[in-house]
């Protein structure tokens, strides 16, 4: 089997923009998918995906160009040789960028490998390692009393944890943590994500309140490049420090492990290097008793890839699930990818349990008519 071509497809976001903190300012985020279709000479087509948070779509179109460029390097190669293809891509990408393109293509190669073998990807990774539950990322910037109300809704579904945005100032975050943590149901944990907003001094202040109220984790409290700052927080606070979504490949995990900077590792498959890199992160952190919780905010093909990695990882029992709207009846429904014909196969069951699709490969298929409705390239 050989790779004939790699086709990038840029699609409009199917969800509204949400405002998130980022650095010192807020920014508008979307879910703008870039699908990688890897065509082979035997008719098997693999699907992979990255996405951008740029409402204009310009960054997504740039990522598509990168996908074409990286794809040229793989033409004629056997897509089932995923490890060889990954390292071939990495040689080019580490010099020229296009990590998003590489990540989507890697996912598509695993999809082909699974379809060719007649097995879901998680079986190729070693099989299911245990039960997997979804936590609810609730990215809507709301006052505390409304978050408490929505927390009851999420708890009724069975989500074990609700993650809310932070980074809106130390006192604001402290007050919100105290009010939300005190008033949501006892069975619902609370986590916060400040998207690298703070310096260490201010992150310590917020983290002290997060520790006082027993939060599940404090995500990206400081810049992802500040490994020593993360380590200081992780050492001095009882709230677990999480991160890694802004790192590429698995190699930086070594630096974090040596510094004891993180308790929870959250590789983003759409950016870090796909299934191959995220699976390797899980392997590296396992002997250190750290936890893998994939960053899985985004569209369905990438989400399915994240599910397969988490399901097969012995140090992963939790995965992110984006609840993009509080106007739907069931917060366990996946709504970000109407162009996927069987999007409903990704679903959070009552009680919070979620499973990867069981069909060969990643288990998802495109609805070509809907793809054309959303297509912008």
PDB file of C-alpha atoms in Angstrom, residues 163-271:
ATOM      1  CA  UNK A 163     -13.469  23.090  34.294  1.00  0.00           C
ATOM      2  CA  UNK A 164     -14.022  26.832  34.077  1.00  0.00           C
ATOM      3  CA  UNK A 165     -11.899  29.643  32.662  1.00  0.00           C
ATOM      4  CA  UNK A 166      -9.725  31.691  34.999  1.00  0.00           C
ATOM      5  CA  UNK A 167      -7.078  34.330  34.419  1.00  0.00           C
ATOM      6  CA  UNK A 168      -9.327  37.364  34.843  1.00  0.00           C
ATOM      7  CA  UNK A 169      -7.351  38.807  37.735  1.00  0.00           C
ATOM      8  CA  UNK A 170      -6.278  37.380  41.080  1.00  0.00           C
ATOM      9  CA  UNK A 171      -9.145  38.698  43.205  1.00  0.00           C
ATOM     10  CA  UNK A 172     -11.744  37.935  40.550  1.00  0.00           C
ATOM     11  CA  UNK A 173     -10.487  34.355  40.272  1.00  0.00           C
ATOM     12  CA  UNK A 174     -10.328  33.904  44.034  1.00  0.00           C
ATOM     13  CA  UNK A 175     -13.893  35.091  44.497  1.00  0.00           C
ATOM     14  CA  UNK A 176     -15.171  32.937  41.640  1.00  0.00           C
ATOM     15  CA  UNK A 177     -13.372  29.831  42.935  1.00  0.00           C
ATOM     16  CA  UNK A 178     -14.788  30.309  46.424  1.00  0.00           C
ATOM     17  CA  UNK A 179     -18.370  30.862  45.289  1.00  0.00           C
ATOM     18  CA  UNK A 180     -18.492  28.132  42.647  1.00  0.00           C
ATOM     19  CA  UNK A 181     -16.666  25.498  44.700  1.00  0.00           C
ATOM     20  CA  UNK A 182     -18.870  26.145  47.721  1.00  0.00           C
ATOM     21  CA  UNK A 183     -22.187  25.913  45.875  1.00  0.00           C
ATOM     22  CA  UNK A 184     -21.857  23.230  43.179  1.00  0.00           C
ATOM     23  CA  UNK A 185     -22.922  19.676  44.066  1.00  0.00           C
ATOM     24  CA  UNK A 186     -20.496  17.776  46.295  1.00  0.00           C
ATOM     25  CA  UNK A 187     -20.024  15.062  43.686  1.00  0.00           C
ATOM     26  CA  UNK A 188     -18.846  17.555  41.036  1.00  0.00           C
ATOM     27  CA  UNK A 189     -15.174  18.505  41.149  1.00  0.00           C
ATOM     28  CA  UNK A 190     -13.940  21.885  39.976  1.00  0.00           C
ATOM     29  CA  UNK A 191     -10.847  22.716  37.902  1.00  0.00           C
ATOM     30  CA  UNK A 192      -9.601  26.024  36.513  1.00  0.00           C
ATOM     31  CA  UNK A 193      -7.639  26.938  33.380  1.00  0.00           C
ATOM     32  CA  UNK A 194      -5.886  30.301  33.140  1.00  0.00           C
ATOM     33  CA  UNK A 195      -4.345  29.705  29.698  1.00  0.00           C
ATOM     34  CA  UNK A 196      -0.815  30.853  30.737  1.00  0.00           C
ATOM     35  CA  UNK A 197      -2.118  34.208  32.003  1.00  0.00           C
ATOM     36  CA  UNK A 198      -0.188  34.685  35.253  1.00  0.00           C
ATOM     37  CA  UNK A 199       3.348  35.141  36.446  1.00  0.00           C
ATOM     38  CA  UNK A 200       4.469  32.863  39.268  1.00  0.00           C
ATOM     39  CA  UNK A 201       3.685  35.333  42.055  1.00  0.00           C
ATOM     40  CA  UNK A 202       0.061  35.837  41.025  1.00  0.00           C
ATOM     41  CA  UNK A 203      -0.404  32.193  40.065  1.00  0.00           C
ATOM     42  CA  UNK A 204       0.694  31.284  43.597  1.00  0.00           C
ATOM     43  CA  UNK A 205      -2.039  33.521  45.047  1.00  0.00           C
ATOM     44  CA  UNK A 206      -4.736  31.963  42.869  1.00  0.00           C
ATOM     45  CA  UNK A 207      -3.298  28.514  43.491  1.00  0.00           C
ATOM     46  CA  UNK A 208      -3.506  28.973  47.256  1.00  0.00           C
ATOM     47  CA  UNK A 209      -7.247  29.554  46.954  1.00  0.00           C
ATOM     48  CA  UNK A 210      -7.562  26.637  44.536  1.00  0.00           C
ATOM     49  CA  UNK A 211      -5.756  24.468  47.096  1.00  0.00           C
ATOM     50  CA  UNK A 212      -7.939  25.717  49.957  1.00  0.00           C
ATOM     51  CA  UNK A 213     -11.099  24.656  48.122  1.00  0.00           C
ATOM     52  CA  UNK A 214      -9.692  21.342  46.930  1.00  0.00           C
ATOM     53  CA  UNK A 215      -9.770  21.990  43.192  1.00  0.00           C
ATOM     54  CA  UNK A 216      -8.933  19.069  40.919  1.00  0.00           C
ATOM     55  CA  UNK A 217      -6.185  20.951  39.081  1.00  0.00           C
ATOM     56  CA  UNK A 218      -4.857  24.356  38.060  1.00  0.00           C
ATOM     57  CA  UNK A 219      -4.224  24.287  34.318  1.00  0.00           C
ATOM     58  CA  UNK A 220      -1.538  26.357  32.595  1.00  0.00           C
ATOM     59  CA  UNK A 221      -1.087  28.833  35.451  1.00  0.00           C
ATOM     60  CA  UNK A 222       2.051  30.374  33.896  1.00  0.00           C
ATOM     61  CA  UNK A 223       3.774  30.410  30.522  1.00  0.00           C
ATOM     62  CA  UNK A 224       4.375  26.931  29.147  1.00  0.00           C
ATOM     63  CA  UNK A 225       8.037  27.857  28.689  1.00  0.00           C
ATOM     64  CA  UNK A 226       8.453  28.517  32.418  1.00  0.00           C
ATOM     65  CA  UNK A 227       9.131  24.956  33.526  1.00  0.00           C
ATOM     66  CA  UNK A 228      10.831  26.032  36.747  1.00  0.00           C
ATOM     67  CA  UNK A 229       7.863  28.254  37.583  1.00  0.00           C
ATOM     68  CA  UNK A 230       5.500  25.338  37.076  1.00  0.00           C
ATOM     69  CA  UNK A 231       7.754  23.212  39.265  1.00  0.00           C
ATOM     70  CA  UNK A 232       7.715  25.833  42.025  1.00  0.00           C
ATOM     71  CA  UNK A 233       3.926  25.914  41.983  1.00  0.00           C
ATOM     72  CA  UNK A 234       3.674  22.143  41.855  1.00  0.00           C
ATOM     73  CA  UNK A 235       5.992  21.862  44.860  1.00  0.00           C
ATOM     74  CA  UNK A 236       4.403  24.537  47.048  1.00  0.00           C
ATOM     75  CA  UNK A 237       0.709  24.087  46.271  1.00  0.00           C
ATOM     76  CA  UNK A 238      -1.523  21.125  47.024  1.00  0.00           C
ATOM     77  CA  UNK A 239      -3.639  21.708  43.920  1.00  0.00           C
ATOM     78  CA  UNK A 240      -2.146  19.631  41.057  1.00  0.00           C
ATOM     79  CA  UNK A 241      -0.535  21.653  38.260  1.00  0.00           C
ATOM     80  CA  UNK A 242      -1.409  20.608  34.711  1.00  0.00           C
ATOM     81  CA  UNK A 243      -0.263  21.601  31.247  1.00  0.00           C
ATOM     82  CA  UNK A 244       1.584  20.485  28.084  1.00  0.00           C
ATOM     83  CA  UNK A 245      -1.024  21.461  25.487  1.00  0.00           C
ATOM     84  CA  UNK A 246       1.372  24.034  23.994  1.00  0.00           C
ATOM     85  CA  UNK A 247       4.285  21.615  23.665  1.00  0.00           C
ATOM     86  CA  UNK A 248       5.156  19.677  20.534  1.00  0.00           C
ATOM     87  CA  UNK A 249       6.214  16.040  20.362  1.00  0.00           C
ATOM     88  CA  UNK A 250       7.016  13.976  23.441  1.00  0.00           C
ATOM     89  CA  UNK A 251      10.567  15.178  24.031  1.00  0.00           C
ATOM     90  CA  UNK A 252       9.705  18.158  26.324  1.00  0.00           C
ATOM     91  CA  UNK A 253       8.051  15.722  28.756  1.00  0.00           C
ATOM     92  CA  UNK A 254      11.559  14.729  29.868  1.00  0.00           C
ATOM     93  CA  UNK A 255      12.309  18.285  31.001  1.00  0.00           C
ATOM     94  CA  UNK A 256       9.023  18.468  32.895  1.00  0.00           C
ATOM     95  CA  UNK A 257       9.592  15.122  34.568  1.00  0.00           C
ATOM     96  CA  UNK A 258      13.127  16.032  35.631  1.00  0.00           C
ATOM     97  CA  UNK A 259      11.829  19.279  37.186  1.00  0.00           C
ATOM     98  CA  UNK A 260       8.675  17.633  38.610  1.00  0.00           C
ATOM     99  CA  UNK A 261       6.784  20.489  36.978  1.00  0.00           C
ATOM    100  CA  UNK A 262       3.432  18.820  36.275  1.00  0.00           C
ATOM    101  CA  UNK A 263       1.156  16.254  37.866  1.00  0.00           C
ATOM    102  CA  UNK A 264      -1.204  16.096  34.881  1.00  0.00           C
ATOM    103  CA  UNK A 265       0.032  16.002  31.270  1.00  0.00           C
ATOM    104  CA  UNK A 266      -2.375  17.289  28.626  1.00  0.00           C
ATOM    105  CA  UNK A 267      -0.909  16.846  25.132  1.00  0.00           C
ATOM    106  CA  UNK A 268      -3.083  18.262  22.354  1.00  0.00           C
ATOM    107  CA  UNK A 269      -3.155  15.660  19.597  1.00  0.00           C
ATOM    108  CA  UNK A 270      -4.010  18.272  16.964  1.00  0.00           C
ATOM    109  CA  UNK A 271      -0.704  20.043  17.660  1.00  0.00           C
TER     110      UNK A 271
END
